[in-house]
Each structure stands twice: as structure tokens, then as C-alpha cells.
Coordinates of C-alpha atoms and ligand atoms in Angstrom, one line a residue:
Chain A
X1 CA -1.3 30.5 -43.8
X2 CA -4.8 31.8 -44.0
X3 CA -4.7 35.5 -45.5
X4 CA -8.0 36.4 -44.8
X5 CA -8.1 35.3 -40.8
X6 CA -4.5 34.9 -40.1
X7 CA -5.3 34.6 -36.4
X8 CA -8.1 32.0 -36.8
X9 CA -6.2 29.5 -34.7
X10 CA -5.3 32.2 -31.9
X11 CA -8.8 33.1 -31.5
X12 CA -9.7 29.3 -30.9
X13 CA -6.7 29.4 -28.1
X14 CA -8.5 32.4 -26.6
X15 CA -11.9 31.0 -26.8
X16 CA -10.6 27.4 -25.3
X17 CA -9.2 29.5 -22.3
X18 CA -12.3 31.9 -22.2
X19 CA -12.9 32.8 -18.3
X20 CA -16.7 32.1 -19.1
X21 CA -16.2 28.9 -20.9
X22 CA -17.8 26.0 -18.8
X23 CA -15.4 23.7 -17.1
X24 CA -15.5 19.9 -16.3
X25 CA -18.0 20.3 -13.5
X26 CA -20.5 22.0 -15.6
X27 CA -20.5 19.6 -18.0
X28 CA -20.7 16.7 -15.5
X29 CA -23.7 18.7 -14.2
X30 CA -25.4 18.6 -17.6
X31 CA -24.5 15.0 -19.0
X32 CA -24.3 13.0 -15.4
X33 CA -26.7 14.9 -13.1
X34 CA -26.5 11.7 -10.7
X35 CA -22.8 11.8 -10.5
X36 CA -21.1 10.7 -7.2
X37 CA -17.6 12.0 -7.0
X38 CA -15.1 9.2 -5.8
X39 CA -11.4 10.7 -4.3
X40 CA -8.3 9.7 -3.9
X41 CA -5.2 7.6 -5.5
X42 CA -4.9 5.4 -2.2
X43 CA -1.2 6.5 -2.1
X44 CA -0.7 10.0 -1.5
X45 CA -3.7 12.1 -1.8
X46 CA -6.6 13.6 -3.6
X47 CA -5.8 15.9 -6.7
X48 CA -8.7 18.7 -7.0
X49 CA -7.3 19.2 -10.7
X50 CA -8.8 15.5 -11.4
X51 CA -12.3 14.6 -10.9
X52 CA -13.5 11.0 -10.9
X53 CA -16.6 9.2 -10.2
X54 CA -19.8 7.1 -11.2
X55 CA -23.0 8.4 -13.0
X56 CA -25.3 7.0 -15.1
X57 CA -25.5 7.9 -18.9
X58 CA -28.7 6.5 -21.0
X59 CA -29.8 4.4 -18.1
X60 CA -26.4 2.6 -17.6
X61 CA -23.5 3.3 -15.5
X62 CA -20.4 4.8 -16.4
X63 CA -17.2 6.2 -14.8
X64 CA -16.4 9.7 -15.5
X65 CA -12.7 11.3 -15.2
X66 CA -12.2 14.8 -15.8
X67 CA -9.8 17.7 -15.4
X68 CA -11.3 20.4 -13.7
X69 CA -9.9 24.1 -13.8
X70 CA -12.0 25.8 -11.2
X71 CA -14.8 28.5 -11.6
X72 CA -13.5 31.5 -9.2
X73 CA -10.3 32.6 -8.1
X74 CA -10.1 30.5 -4.8
X75 CA -11.5 27.6 -6.5
X76 CA -9.3 27.9 -9.5
X77 CA -6.2 27.8 -6.8
X78 CA -7.8 25.0 -5.0
X79 CA -7.8 23.0 -8.3
X80 CA -4.1 24.2 -9.3
X81 CA -5.9 25.7 -12.6
X82 CA -6.3 22.3 -13.7
X83 CA -2.9 21.2 -13.8
X84 CA -2.8 17.7 -12.5
X85 CA -0.1 16.2 -10.1
X86 CA 0.9 12.8 -10.3
X87 CA -1.8 11.6 -7.8
X88 CA -4.4 13.0 -10.1
X89 CA -3.2 10.4 -12.9
X90 CA -3.1 7.8 -10.6
X91 CA -6.7 8.3 -9.2
X92 CA -7.7 8.6 -13.0
X93 CA -6.2 5.2 -13.3
X94 CA -7.4 3.7 -10.0
X95 CA -11.1 4.5 -11.3
X96 CA -10.7 3.2 -14.7
X97 CA -9.3 0.0 -13.3
X98 CA -12.4 0.1 -11.1
X99 CA -14.6 0.7 -14.4
X100 CA -12.9 -2.2 -16.1
X101 CA -13.9 -4.6 -13.0
X102 CA -17.5 -3.7 -13.3
X103 CA -17.6 -3.5 -17.0
X104 CA -18.4 0.4 -16.8
X105 CA -17.5 2.3 -19.8
X106 CA -15.5 5.2 -19.2
X107 CA -15.7 9.0 -20.3
X108 CA -12.8 11.3 -20.0
X109 CA -12.8 15.2 -20.0
X110 CA -9.7 17.0 -21.1
X111 CA -9.2 20.6 -19.9
X112 CA -5.8 21.3 -18.6
X113 CA -3.0 23.7 -19.9
X114 CA -0.6 20.7 -18.9
X115 CA 0.6 18.4 -16.2
X116 CA 1.7 20.7 -13.3
X117 CA 5.7 21.4 -13.6
X118 CA 6.6 21.5 -9.7
X119 CA 9.1 20.1 -7.4
X120 CA 6.5 17.7 -5.7
X121 CA 5.1 16.7 -8.8
X122 CA 8.7 15.8 -10.1
X123 CA 9.5 13.9 -6.4
X124 CA 6.2 12.0 -6.9
X125 CA 6.8 10.9 -10.4
X126 CA 5.0 12.9 -12.7
X127 CA 6.7 11.3 -15.9
X128 CA 5.8 7.9 -14.6
X129 CA 2.5 8.5 -13.6
X130 CA 1.4 9.7 -17.4
X131 CA 3.5 7.0 -19.0
X132 CA 1.7 4.4 -17.0
X133 CA -1.7 5.7 -17.9
X134 CA -0.9 5.5 -21.7
X135 CA 0.1 2.0 -21.4
X136 CA -3.0 1.1 -19.1
X137 CA -5.6 3.1 -21.1
X138 CA -4.4 1.2 -24.3
X139 CA -5.3 -2.2 -22.8
X140 CA -8.1 -1.3 -20.6
X141 CA -11.0 -4.2 -21.4
X142 CA -14.1 -1.4 -21.4
X143 CA -14.9 1.3 -23.8
X144 CA -13.2 4.7 -23.6
X145 CA -14.6 7.7 -25.1
X146 CA -12.5 11.3 -24.8
X147 CA -14.0 14.7 -24.8
X148 CA -11.8 17.6 -25.3
X149 CA -13.6 20.2 -23.7
X150 CA -11.3 23.1 -23.6
X151 CA -7.4 23.2 -23.7
X152 CA -5.6 20.0 -24.4
X153 CA -2.2 20.6 -22.9
X154 CA 0.5 18.2 -24.0
X155 CA 1.0 15.3 -22.1
X156 CA -0.6 16.3 -19.3
X157 CA -4.1 15.9 -21.5
X158 CA -2.9 12.9 -23.3
X159 CA -2.5 11.4 -19.8
X160 CA -6.1 10.7 -19.6
X161 CA -6.7 10.7 -23.4
X162 CA -6.0 7.2 -24.9
X163 CA -9.4 6.0 -25.9
X164 CA -11.8 4.3 -28.7
X165 CA -12.9 7.7 -29.8
X166 CA -11.5 11.1 -29.1
X167 CA -14.1 14.1 -30.0
X168 CA -13.1 17.7 -29.6
X169 CA -15.3 20.9 -29.2
X170 CA -15.2 23.2 -32.3
X171 CA -13.4 25.9 -30.3
X172 CA -11.1 23.4 -28.1
X173 CA -7.4 23.2 -28.9
X174 CA -5.1 20.3 -28.3
X175 CA -1.5 20.9 -28.6
X176 CA 2.3 19.6 -27.7
X177 CA 3.0 22.6 -26.0
X178 CA 1.3 26.2 -25.5
X179 CA 1.6 28.5 -28.1
X180 CA 3.6 30.7 -25.9
X181 CA 5.9 27.9 -24.9
X182 CA 6.1 27.2 -28.9
X183 CA 6.8 30.8 -29.6
X184 CA 9.3 31.1 -26.7
X185 CA 11.4 28.3 -28.6
X186 CA 10.8 29.1 -32.3
X187 CA 11.0 32.8 -31.9
X188 CA 12.7 33.3 -28.7
X189 CA 9.6 35.8 -27.8
X190 CA 6.6 34.3 -26.1
X191 CA 4.8 37.5 -27.3
X192 CA 4.7 35.8 -30.8
X193 CA 2.1 33.2 -29.4
X194 CA -0.6 34.1 -32.0
X195 CA 1.7 33.3 -34.7
X196 CA 2.7 30.1 -33.2
X197 CA -0.5 29.2 -32.8
X198 CA -1.3 29.4 -36.4
X199 CA 1.7 27.2 -37.4
X200 CA 1.0 24.6 -34.9
X201 CA -2.4 22.7 -36.1
X202 CA -3.9 22.8 -32.6
X203 CA -7.5 23.7 -33.6
X204 CA -10.4 20.8 -33.6
X205 CA -10.7 21.1 -37.6
X206 CA -6.7 20.8 -37.9
X207 CA -6.9 17.6 -35.6
X208 CA -9.6 16.1 -37.4
X209 CA -7.6 16.4 -40.7
X210 CA -4.7 14.7 -39.1
X211 CA -6.9 11.9 -37.9
X212 CA -6.0 12.5 -34.1
X213 CA -9.8 13.2 -33.3
X214 CA -12.9 11.6 -34.8
X215 CA -15.4 14.3 -34.2
X216 CA -15.8 17.8 -33.9
X217 CA -18.6 19.0 -31.8
X218 CA -20.3 22.2 -32.8
X219 CA -20.6 24.8 -30.1
X220 CA -23.2 27.4 -32.0
X221 CA -22.6 30.6 -30.6
X222 CA -19.8 29.2 -28.4
X223 CA -19.8 27.5 -25.0
X224 CA -18.9 30.6 -23.2
X225 CA -22.0 32.3 -24.8
X226 CA -24.5 29.8 -24.4
X227 CA -23.4 26.2 -23.7
X228 CA -26.7 24.6 -25.0
X229 CA -25.8 23.6 -28.6
X230 CA -22.3 22.2 -27.6
X231 CA -24.1 20.3 -24.7
X232 CA -26.8 18.7 -26.9
X233 CA -24.1 17.9 -29.3
X234 CA -21.8 16.1 -27.0
X235 CA -24.8 14.2 -25.5
X236 CA -25.8 13.0 -28.8
X237 CA -22.4 12.1 -29.6
X238 CA -21.6 10.1 -26.4
X239 CA -24.8 8.3 -26.7
X240 CA -24.0 7.1 -30.3
X241 CA -20.4 6.3 -29.3
X242 CA -21.1 4.3 -26.2
X243 CA -23.7 2.2 -28.2
X244 CA -21.1 1.5 -31.2
X245 CA -18.4 0.8 -28.6
X246 CA -20.6 -1.7 -26.4
X247 CA -21.5 -3.9 -29.3
X248 CA -17.8 -4.5 -30.1
X249 CA -15.9 -7.9 -28.6
X250 CA -13.4 -6.7 -26.2
X251 CA -10.5 -8.0 -28.4
X252 CA -11.9 -6.2 -31.2
X253 CA -12.4 -3.0 -29.3
X254 CA -8.7 -3.1 -28.1
X255 CA -7.1 -3.9 -31.5
X256 CA -9.1 -1.0 -33.1
X257 CA -7.9 1.3 -30.1
X258 CA -4.4 0.1 -30.9
X259 CA -4.5 0.3 -34.7
X260 CA -6.1 4.1 -34.1
X261 CA -2.9 5.5 -32.4
X262 CA -0.7 3.0 -34.1
X263 CA -1.5 5.0 -37.3
X264 CA -0.8 8.2 -36.3
X265 CA 2.2 10.1 -37.7
X266 CA 3.9 11.0 -41.0
X267 CA 7.1 9.2 -42.1
X268 CA 9.2 8.2 -45.1
X269 CA 10.2 4.8 -45.1
X270 CA 12.9 4.9 -47.6
X271 CA 13.9 1.0 -47.4
X272 CA 13.4 -1.4 -45.2
X273 CA 17.2 -1.5 -44.2
X274 CA 18.4 -5.0 -43.4
X275 CA 15.0 -5.6 -41.5
X276 CA 13.6 -8.5 -42.8
X277 CA 10.5 -9.4 -40.6
X278 CA 7.5 -7.4 -41.2
X279 CA 4.8 -7.8 -38.5
X280 CA 2.4 -5.1 -38.9
X281 CA -0.9 -6.3 -37.4
Chain B
X1 CA 3.0 16.5 -50.8
X2 CA 4.3 13.6 -52.7
X3 CA 7.0 15.8 -54.3
X4 CA 8.4 16.6 -50.8
X5 CA 8.5 12.9 -50.0
X6 CA 10.3 12.1 -52.9
X7 CA 12.7 15.0 -52.4
X8 CA 13.3 13.9 -48.9
X9 CA 13.8 10.1 -50.0
X10 CA 16.6 11.5 -52.4
X11 CA 18.2 13.4 -49.7
X12 CA 18.4 10.6 -47.5
X13 CA 19.8 8.3 -50.1
X14 CA 22.4 10.9 -50.8
X15 CA 23.1 11.8 -47.1
X16 CA 23.5 8.0 -46.5
X17 CA 26.2 7.9 -49.2
X18 CA 28.1 11.0 -48.0
X19 CA 27.9 10.9 -44.2
X20 CA 26.8 7.4 -43.1
X21 CA 29.6 5.4 -44.7
X22 CA 32.1 7.1 -42.6
X23 CA 33.8 5.4 -40.1
X24 CA 31.9 5.2 -36.7
X25 CA 34.8 6.0 -34.5
X26 CA 35.0 9.2 -36.2
X27 CA 32.2 10.7 -33.9
X28 CA 32.6 8.8 -30.7
X29 CA 31.8 11.7 -28.1
X30 CA 29.4 14.3 -28.7
X31 CA 31.6 17.5 -28.2
X32 CA 33.1 19.8 -30.3
X33 CA 36.3 18.9 -32.0
X34 CA 39.7 19.7 -31.1
X35 CA 42.3 18.6 -28.8
X36 CA 40.8 19.3 -25.4
X37 CA 37.5 19.6 -24.1
X38 CA 36.0 21.1 -20.9
X39 CA 34.5 19.0 -18.5
X40 CA 31.4 20.7 -17.4
X41 CA 31.1 18.9 -14.1
X42 CA 34.7 19.6 -12.7
X43 CA 35.9 22.3 -15.2
X44 CA 39.1 20.4 -16.0
X45 CA 40.4 20.3 -19.7
X46 CA 40.6 16.9 -20.8
X47 CA 42.2 15.3 -23.7
X48 CA 39.7 14.3 -26.3
X49 CA 41.6 11.2 -27.0
X50 CA 41.7 10.2 -23.2
X51 CA 38.1 10.7 -23.0
X52 CA 37.2 8.8 -26.0
X53 CA 39.2 6.0 -24.7
X54 CA 37.5 6.0 -21.3
X55 CA 34.3 5.4 -22.9
X56 CA 33.2 9.3 -22.8
X57 CA 33.9 9.5 -19.1
X58 CA 35.8 12.0 -17.4
X59 CA 39.2 10.9 -16.2
X60 CA 39.2 13.4 -13.3
X61 CA 35.7 13.4 -11.9
X62 CA 33.8 10.5 -13.6
X63 CA 31.4 12.8 -15.1
X64 CA 29.6 10.9 -18.0
X65 CA 29.6 13.0 -21.4
X66 CA 27.0 12.2 -23.7
X67 CA 27.8 9.6 -26.4
X68 CA 26.3 8.7 -29.9
X69 CA 23.9 5.7 -30.3
X70 CA 26.5 3.7 -32.4
X71 CA 29.1 4.0 -29.8
X72 CA 26.7 3.0 -27.2
X73 CA 25.7 0.0 -29.2
X74 CA 29.5 -0.9 -29.5
X75 CA 29.7 -0.5 -25.6
X76 CA 26.9 -2.7 -24.9
X77 CA 26.4 -5.7 -27.3
X78 CA 28.7 -8.6 -28.3
X79 CA 30.9 -7.3 -31.5
X80 CA 29.7 -8.0 -34.6
X81 CA 26.2 -9.1 -33.5
X82 CA 24.1 -5.9 -34.3
X83 CA 21.9 -5.9 -37.0
X84 CA 20.2 -2.3 -37.7
X85 CA 16.5 -2.4 -38.7
X86 CA 14.2 0.3 -40.0
X87 CA 17.1 2.1 -41.2
X88 CA 15.2 3.8 -44.1
X89 CA 12.6 5.7 -41.7
X90 CA 13.2 9.2 -41.7
X91 CA 11.1 12.3 -40.8
X92 CA 9.1 14.5 -42.9
X93 CA 7.8 18.1 -42.2
X94 CA 4.1 17.1 -42.1
X95 CA 3.0 20.4 -40.8
X96 CA 5.3 22.5 -42.9
X97 CA 7.3 24.1 -39.9
X98 CA 9.7 26.6 -40.7
X99 CA 13.3 25.5 -40.5
X100 CA 12.5 21.9 -39.6
X101 CA 13.9 20.6 -42.9
X102 CA 17.3 22.3 -42.0
X103 CA 17.0 21.1 -38.3
X104 CA 16.9 17.5 -39.7
X105 CA 19.7 17.9 -42.1
X106 CA 22.0 19.6 -39.1
X107 CA 20.8 16.8 -36.7
X108 CA 21.6 14.1 -39.3
X109 CA 25.3 15.5 -39.6
X110 CA 25.8 16.1 -36.1
X111 CA 24.9 12.6 -35.1
X112 CA 25.9 10.5 -38.3
X113 CA 22.3 9.0 -38.1
X114 CA 19.3 9.6 -40.6
X115 CA 17.3 10.0 -37.4
X116 CA 17.6 10.1 -33.7
X117 CA 16.7 6.5 -32.9
X118 CA 19.1 3.6 -33.9
X119 CA 17.5 0.0 -33.5
X120 CA 18.0 -3.5 -34.3
X121 CA 18.8 -6.8 -32.8
X122 CA 22.0 -8.0 -31.1
X123 CA 23.5 -10.3 -28.6
X124 CA 24.5 -9.5 -25.0
X125 CA 26.5 -12.1 -23.6
X126 CA 25.2 -14.5 -26.1
X127 CA 21.6 -13.7 -25.5
X128 CA 19.6 -12.2 -28.4
X129 CA 17.9 -9.0 -27.7
X130 CA 16.0 -6.1 -29.5
X131 CA 17.9 -3.0 -28.7
X132 CA 17.2 0.8 -29.3
X133 CA 19.3 3.8 -28.5
X134 CA 18.2 7.6 -28.6
X135 CA 21.2 9.9 -29.8
X136 CA 20.6 13.5 -28.3
X137 CA 22.9 14.8 -31.0
X138 CA 20.1 14.7 -33.1
X139 CA 17.5 17.4 -32.6
X140 CA 17.9 16.7 -28.6
X141 CA 16.9 12.9 -29.2
X142 CA 13.4 14.2 -29.8
X143 CA 10.4 11.9 -30.7
X144 CA 8.5 12.8 -33.9
X145 CA 6.6 10.6 -36.0
X146 CA 9.8 8.7 -37.2
X147 CA 11.2 7.9 -34.0
X148 CA 7.9 6.9 -32.7
X149 CA 7.5 4.6 -35.6
X150 CA 10.8 3.1 -35.2
X151 CA 10.4 2.6 -31.5
X152 CA 6.9 0.9 -32.3
X153 CA 8.1 -1.4 -34.9
X154 CA 11.2 -2.5 -32.6
X155 CA 8.8 -3.0 -29.5
X156 CA 6.5 -5.2 -32.0
X157 CA 9.0 -7.1 -33.4
X158 CA 10.3 -7.9 -30.1
X159 CA 7.1 -9.1 -29.1
X160 CA 6.8 -11.5 -32.1
X161 CA 10.2 -12.7 -31.9
X162 CA 9.8 -12.9 -28.1
X163 CA 13.0 -11.2 -27.5
X164 CA 14.0 -9.2 -24.2
X165 CA 13.6 -5.4 -25.0
X166 CA 16.6 -2.9 -24.1
X167 CA 15.9 0.9 -25.0
X168 CA 18.4 3.6 -24.1
X169 CA 16.9 7.1 -23.6
X170 CA 18.5 10.4 -24.3
X171 CA 16.0 13.1 -25.3
X172 CA 14.4 16.5 -24.6
X173 CA 11.1 15.0 -25.3
X174 CA 8.4 14.9 -28.0
X175 CA 9.8 16.9 -31.1
X176 CA 7.6 20.3 -31.3
X177 CA 8.0 20.6 -34.9
X178 CA 5.7 17.8 -35.6
X179 CA 3.1 19.1 -33.1
X180 CA 0.5 16.8 -31.9
X181 CA 1.5 14.0 -34.5
X182 CA 4.8 13.7 -31.8
X183 CA 2.5 14.0 -28.8
X184 CA 0.6 11.1 -29.9
X185 CA 3.9 9.2 -30.4
X186 CA 3.9 8.6 -26.7
X187 CA 0.7 6.7 -26.7
X188 CA 1.7 4.9 -29.8
X189 CA 5.0 3.7 -28.1
X190 CA 3.4 3.1 -24.7
X191 CA 0.6 1.5 -26.5
X192 CA 3.0 -1.1 -27.9
X193 CA 4.6 -1.7 -24.6
X194 CA 1.3 -2.9 -23.2
X195 CA 1.0 -5.6 -25.7
X196 CA 4.8 -6.4 -25.1
X197 CA 4.1 -6.6 -21.5
X198 CA 1.1 -8.8 -22.0
X199 CA 3.4 -11.4 -23.8
X200 CA 5.5 -12.0 -20.6
X201 CA 8.5 -10.4 -22.0
X202 CA 11.4 -8.4 -20.2
X203 CA 11.9 -4.7 -20.9
X204 CA 15.2 -2.8 -19.5
X205 CA 14.8 0.9 -20.0
X206 CA 18.2 2.8 -19.2
X207 CA 17.6 6.4 -18.8
X208 CA 20.7 8.7 -19.8
X209 CA 21.4 12.2 -19.9
X210 CA 18.9 13.8 -20.4
X211 CA 15.6 12.1 -20.6
X212 CA 12.5 14.6 -20.1
X213 CA 9.5 15.7 -21.5
X214 CA 7.4 13.0 -23.6
X215 CA 10.1 10.5 -23.8
X216 CA 10.3 10.2 -20.0
X217 CA 6.6 10.4 -19.7
X218 CA 6.1 7.3 -22.3
X219 CA 8.4 4.5 -22.7
X220 CA 11.3 5.7 -21.0
X221 CA 9.5 5.2 -17.5
X222 CA 7.9 2.0 -18.4
X223 CA 10.7 -0.5 -17.9
X224 CA 10.1 -3.7 -16.0
X225 CA 13.7 -2.4 -14.7
X226 CA 14.3 1.1 -14.9
X227 CA 18.4 1.9 -14.7
X228 CA 19.7 5.5 -14.9
X229 CA 23.0 6.0 -16.0
X230 CA 25.2 8.2 -13.8
X231 CA 25.5 12.0 -14.7
X232 CA 22.0 12.2 -16.1
X233 CA 19.1 14.9 -15.8
X234 CA 16.0 12.9 -15.5
X235 CA 12.4 14.3 -15.1
X236 CA 9.0 15.3 -16.8
X237 CA 9.4 19.2 -17.1
X238 CA 12.6 21.0 -17.7
X239 CA 14.3 22.7 -14.8
X240 CA 13.9 26.0 -16.5
X241 CA 10.1 25.4 -17.0
X242 CA 9.9 24.5 -13.5
X243 CA 11.9 27.6 -12.3
X244 CA 9.5 30.0 -14.2
X245 CA 6.5 28.2 -12.6
X246 CA 7.3 28.1 -8.9
X247 CA 9.6 31.4 -9.2
X248 CA 12.1 29.6 -6.6
X249 CA 15.5 28.2 -7.0
X250 CA 15.6 24.3 -7.5
X251 CA 17.0 22.4 -4.8
X252 CA 20.7 20.8 -5.0
X253 CA 20.5 17.7 -7.0
X254 CA 17.2 18.1 -8.5
X255 CA 16.2 15.8 -11.2
X256 CA 19.7 13.8 -11.1
X257 CA 19.7 10.0 -11.4
X258 CA 20.5 10.1 -7.4
X259 CA 17.3 12.2 -7.0
X260 CA 15.4 9.6 -9.3
X261 CA 16.9 6.9 -7.3
X262 CA 15.8 8.1 -4.0
X263 CA 12.4 9.2 -4.9
X264 CA 11.8 5.8 -6.5
X265 CA 11.5 6.3 -10.0
X266 CA 14.3 4.1 -11.2
X267 CA 15.4 0.7 -9.7
X268 CA 19.2 1.4 -9.9
X269 CA 21.8 3.5 -11.0
X270 CA 25.1 2.7 -12.7
X271 CA 28.0 3.9 -14.3
X272 CA 28.6 3.4 -18.2
X273 CA 31.5 1.2 -17.3
X274 CA 29.5 -1.5 -15.3
X275 CA 26.2 -1.1 -17.7
X276 CA 26.9 -4.0 -20.0
X277 CA 27.6 -6.5 -17.3
X278 CA 24.7 -5.3 -15.3
X279 CA 22.3 -6.0 -18.1
X280 CA 23.9 -9.3 -19.1
X281 CA 23.2 -10.2 -15.6
X282 CA 19.4 -9.2 -15.4
X283 CA 19.1 -11.2 -18.6
X284 CA 20.4 -14.1 -17.0
X285 CA 17.3 -13.8 -14.3
X286 CA 15.1 -14.0 -17.0
X287 CA 15.5 -16.9 -18.9
X288 CA 13.8 -17.4 -22.5
X289 CA 10.0 -18.0 -22.2
X290 CA 8.3 -19.8 -25.0
X291 CA 4.8 -18.2 -26.2
Ligands
ZN301 ZN1 35.3 16.0 -15.0

């Protein structure tokens, strides 16, 4: 695509997965020092891949939901490398409904390779858990700001990713499938992941162009080198976004959130067929 | 971009003339042409004609073959009541993905439809409904922007017209060739269902073979009543991906409709033959409600 930097997208993939890239807990520690974690989905268990709780931001309470990959080997295994089970999505929803009840804005932080593909996850309804979150997040009556921190892995990311604003770090990625998975299907060869990555439009800049994200937050030298630039950027962005969203009446907040996602896509509408009713609103 | 749009419009128009005007009965069951087909469940050779006459169900073992969207509509709605809507909506290749244009044409040829989703209004036992059907012969029934838009428009129309909504899913998930745009159709369709639900209307989701990935993880799982058709693979991740991840064999019957019934993901399992009457009875329990 870009002759001079054929692997620019793949470089981003590597940075998004960089072992030294701060995980959600580091971002939470910086943005929400008084964070109190709340556990469990009240039905099955507590998913360590999803963190939720209450904190203050700019002097007012917020609910924070995040996907956590873990920092060392034991912690990564404990957190299932940030791949949530259904109970993780259900915990997230429980805490989001709690936030709605107490009129707290919600901040979600995305960093996951994807929802976990396993036997238990299927038995407990991974598809239904994600689907329910998509529907409920569209109608939750409080501002929702989504931060894509590292990897935005498919439906597993989107399961906490419906909001009024979606902001993405410069070196984060967000895609329908991993580049390896994409290459395995397109080229029948997972080794072709770098080539797949450059086709997939998964960088923050790409997604900004496609109107999937509203803001690209600069990282300076990269979050893995020195997170200070990026963390200042996200703090500023969050502050502005929450002020702007908190001013909106709820019905306007919800209709703008709906329209934001409603507008995404590229189609050709050859004719109206035999359809007579036009009811776009 | 505008050029490729016009080009695509022309191609769709041409395609419609040549393929869509063919008799629907010409393609009734999604299997290769020929006198016999092999049943993948019992291994017996089945007469194609016998299979067609039996709604695509194996006469030996009861296995449900995949059927196309138009055939499905014919099996469910009152004859002559289906009015298609949004028939002109089709896909573009927004990311310039290699081979996607060819795949769209091949899908159109295989399914006899310009996209993987057929939608409209109809009557079932006299009751007006909004109905939509995914066709797995079109790129595995995958959801890109066009499918997402058609599903959303159908839900929005049902909300405004206060019609019960019936969606038949048959899909491998979100369409990878449109990348993130396909993924976002999950939020778009589920969001439309949030408004539909708030309007107090009934949504019956029928999950057929296969319903996985981004379609399972969006509108297909969100029915007020979820019905699984017999012989269906239903789940979030595909069995191959799960096997690769956990590095062990999958249990017998994993992700079948009975598995989903046992684990509480669907309200009931029905055979193709009883589907129409079941839906009609469920509709009767939900009288029309005024706004
Ligand atoms: Zn058979």
C-alpha cells in the first residue's frame, strides 16, 4: 500500500502487543488513583480479565471498566491474557447498569486479543453475553467514553466498546480479526500476518479516517518507552469528553450515540426496491 | 471511489436481469447439482428431488440441509404476502480487499441474491410481520455493511410500523473483507434492537445452521424468544479456532442446537417442518399493541 513503509501497520500491531506497553491497571493507577475495584457478575464468578470499579475523575465519580492482560507470567495466566469469559462481559454490564442508576459516567478501556474461544466460554454463552452488552450499551442513560489502549480484538473488544466517544492511542489497533487469523484465511498462511495487517485498516489513523474512532491520542515516544505523553493526552481527552457529554440531555446523548454507530458502513443503494417507507431518523 | 460505485451499480442491475428473474424453485437447496446428494449426517445418497420435496430434510435420518433465503420465506409466510424491501442495497469493497469483488459475484451466483440477507414484510397465519433471512450460500451469510444496513433498516421499519420481527440467521459471522466496518455492524444492529425492544415489540430469532461469530454475538442472540433449528451449529467461536486454542478434542455434540438448549442459550429447538406453526402460535400469544 505505502511503498516506503510497507509494514507500517504491522509495526503498530507489534507496538500494541509490546511486552512493555502499559496495561489497563497502569492507566487506571494514573487516571484514577482512588479506584475501588468491584468484583463479580453475581451469577457465575469473577473474571480477572475484566476489571471494574468506581473512582473519581476531575472531582466527580465515574465507573471504570477495563480489560487487563496482566503484567508478568503468573499474572498473565491469571488474567487469561486479557481474553474475557462471558462472566467478564456480564460483570461489565452489571457495573454499567449500576453506574446508570447512580448517574455516573462510564469509562471503558479496551485491551484484548479477543473474547476467549473455549469450551466453558461457549457453555456459558459468550455470544449472548457480548450481544447483550452491545444492545444495553446503546441505551444506557449515562455518558460512555471508550479508550482503546492496546489491542482491540474483534467482538471481544466491542463487547465493552459501544459509547458516545471512542478514542484510540496512536499505536493501538482495532480489528475484526487478528492479522494472523486474517492471513490464515486470506493467504492460507498465518505467517503472512504482516501483509494482512497492511490490508486490514486496523491502525488508529485508519479507523479515524473510517469514522470508527473520534480521536487519536499521541504517544510521543510510544507508551512502551515512556507513557507520560500518552497519559497526559488521555487525561486531557477524557476531561474534555466528559464535560461535553455531561452537558447533553439524556435523549440527545442516546440519539447521538445511536446515529454515531448507525452511520458506519459503506454500501450502494441501487434502488429502493419495493420498499415504500423511509423512516431514517 | 465514485467510479467503482457506479460500476457496481451497473453490475447489480445487470446481475438482477440475468440471475434474479430466474424461477426461485431453480435453486431450492444449497447443494451441488445432480441427481443424488450425499447426506453428511447419515452418509446415505438422497435423491435431490426427494430432498426438495421434503423441505431439504434427509428422509433417512432427518438431517436438515441448508436452504436458501427465498425457500425459507416460502416455507414460513402465507403465500403471496411477502414484499421485499431494500432490494437495491449491496456491498462495495470499501477497503479495496483483494478478491472481494469476485467473491461478491460468486456469492450472488450461488445464492441468487444480490446480498446475503433477504428482508421484507409478510403475513404469517394472517398476522403482519417484518421478516429477514440470511442465506449461507452468499459468502457464508457473513455480515458486512450491506447486510448490517439491511438488518438495521428492517428493525427500524418494524419499530415504526409496530410489527413483530422475525429473523432467521445462517452465518459464519462478520465479513472479514470489510474489516472493522463489518465489526461495527454488530453494534449497529444490536443498537436498533434496543430501540425495538423499548417500543414493546416482539422479536423472534431463529438460529439455523450455522450461526456463529459476529452474527451470533449480535442480533441472533437477542430474541425475546430464541429458536434453534435442528441440525444447527451455533456458537461464538468456530470449532476449529477453539480446538487450536485449547489443544484438545471437543466434546461430542459441542455447539449443536441441543448443546445450546442444554446450556440455556435458546428457548426451544424446532424442526423445519414445525417452524411455521410454532411461530404462528407464538405470535398469537403476543397480540398487537398500539403505541
Ligand atoms: Zn441423512
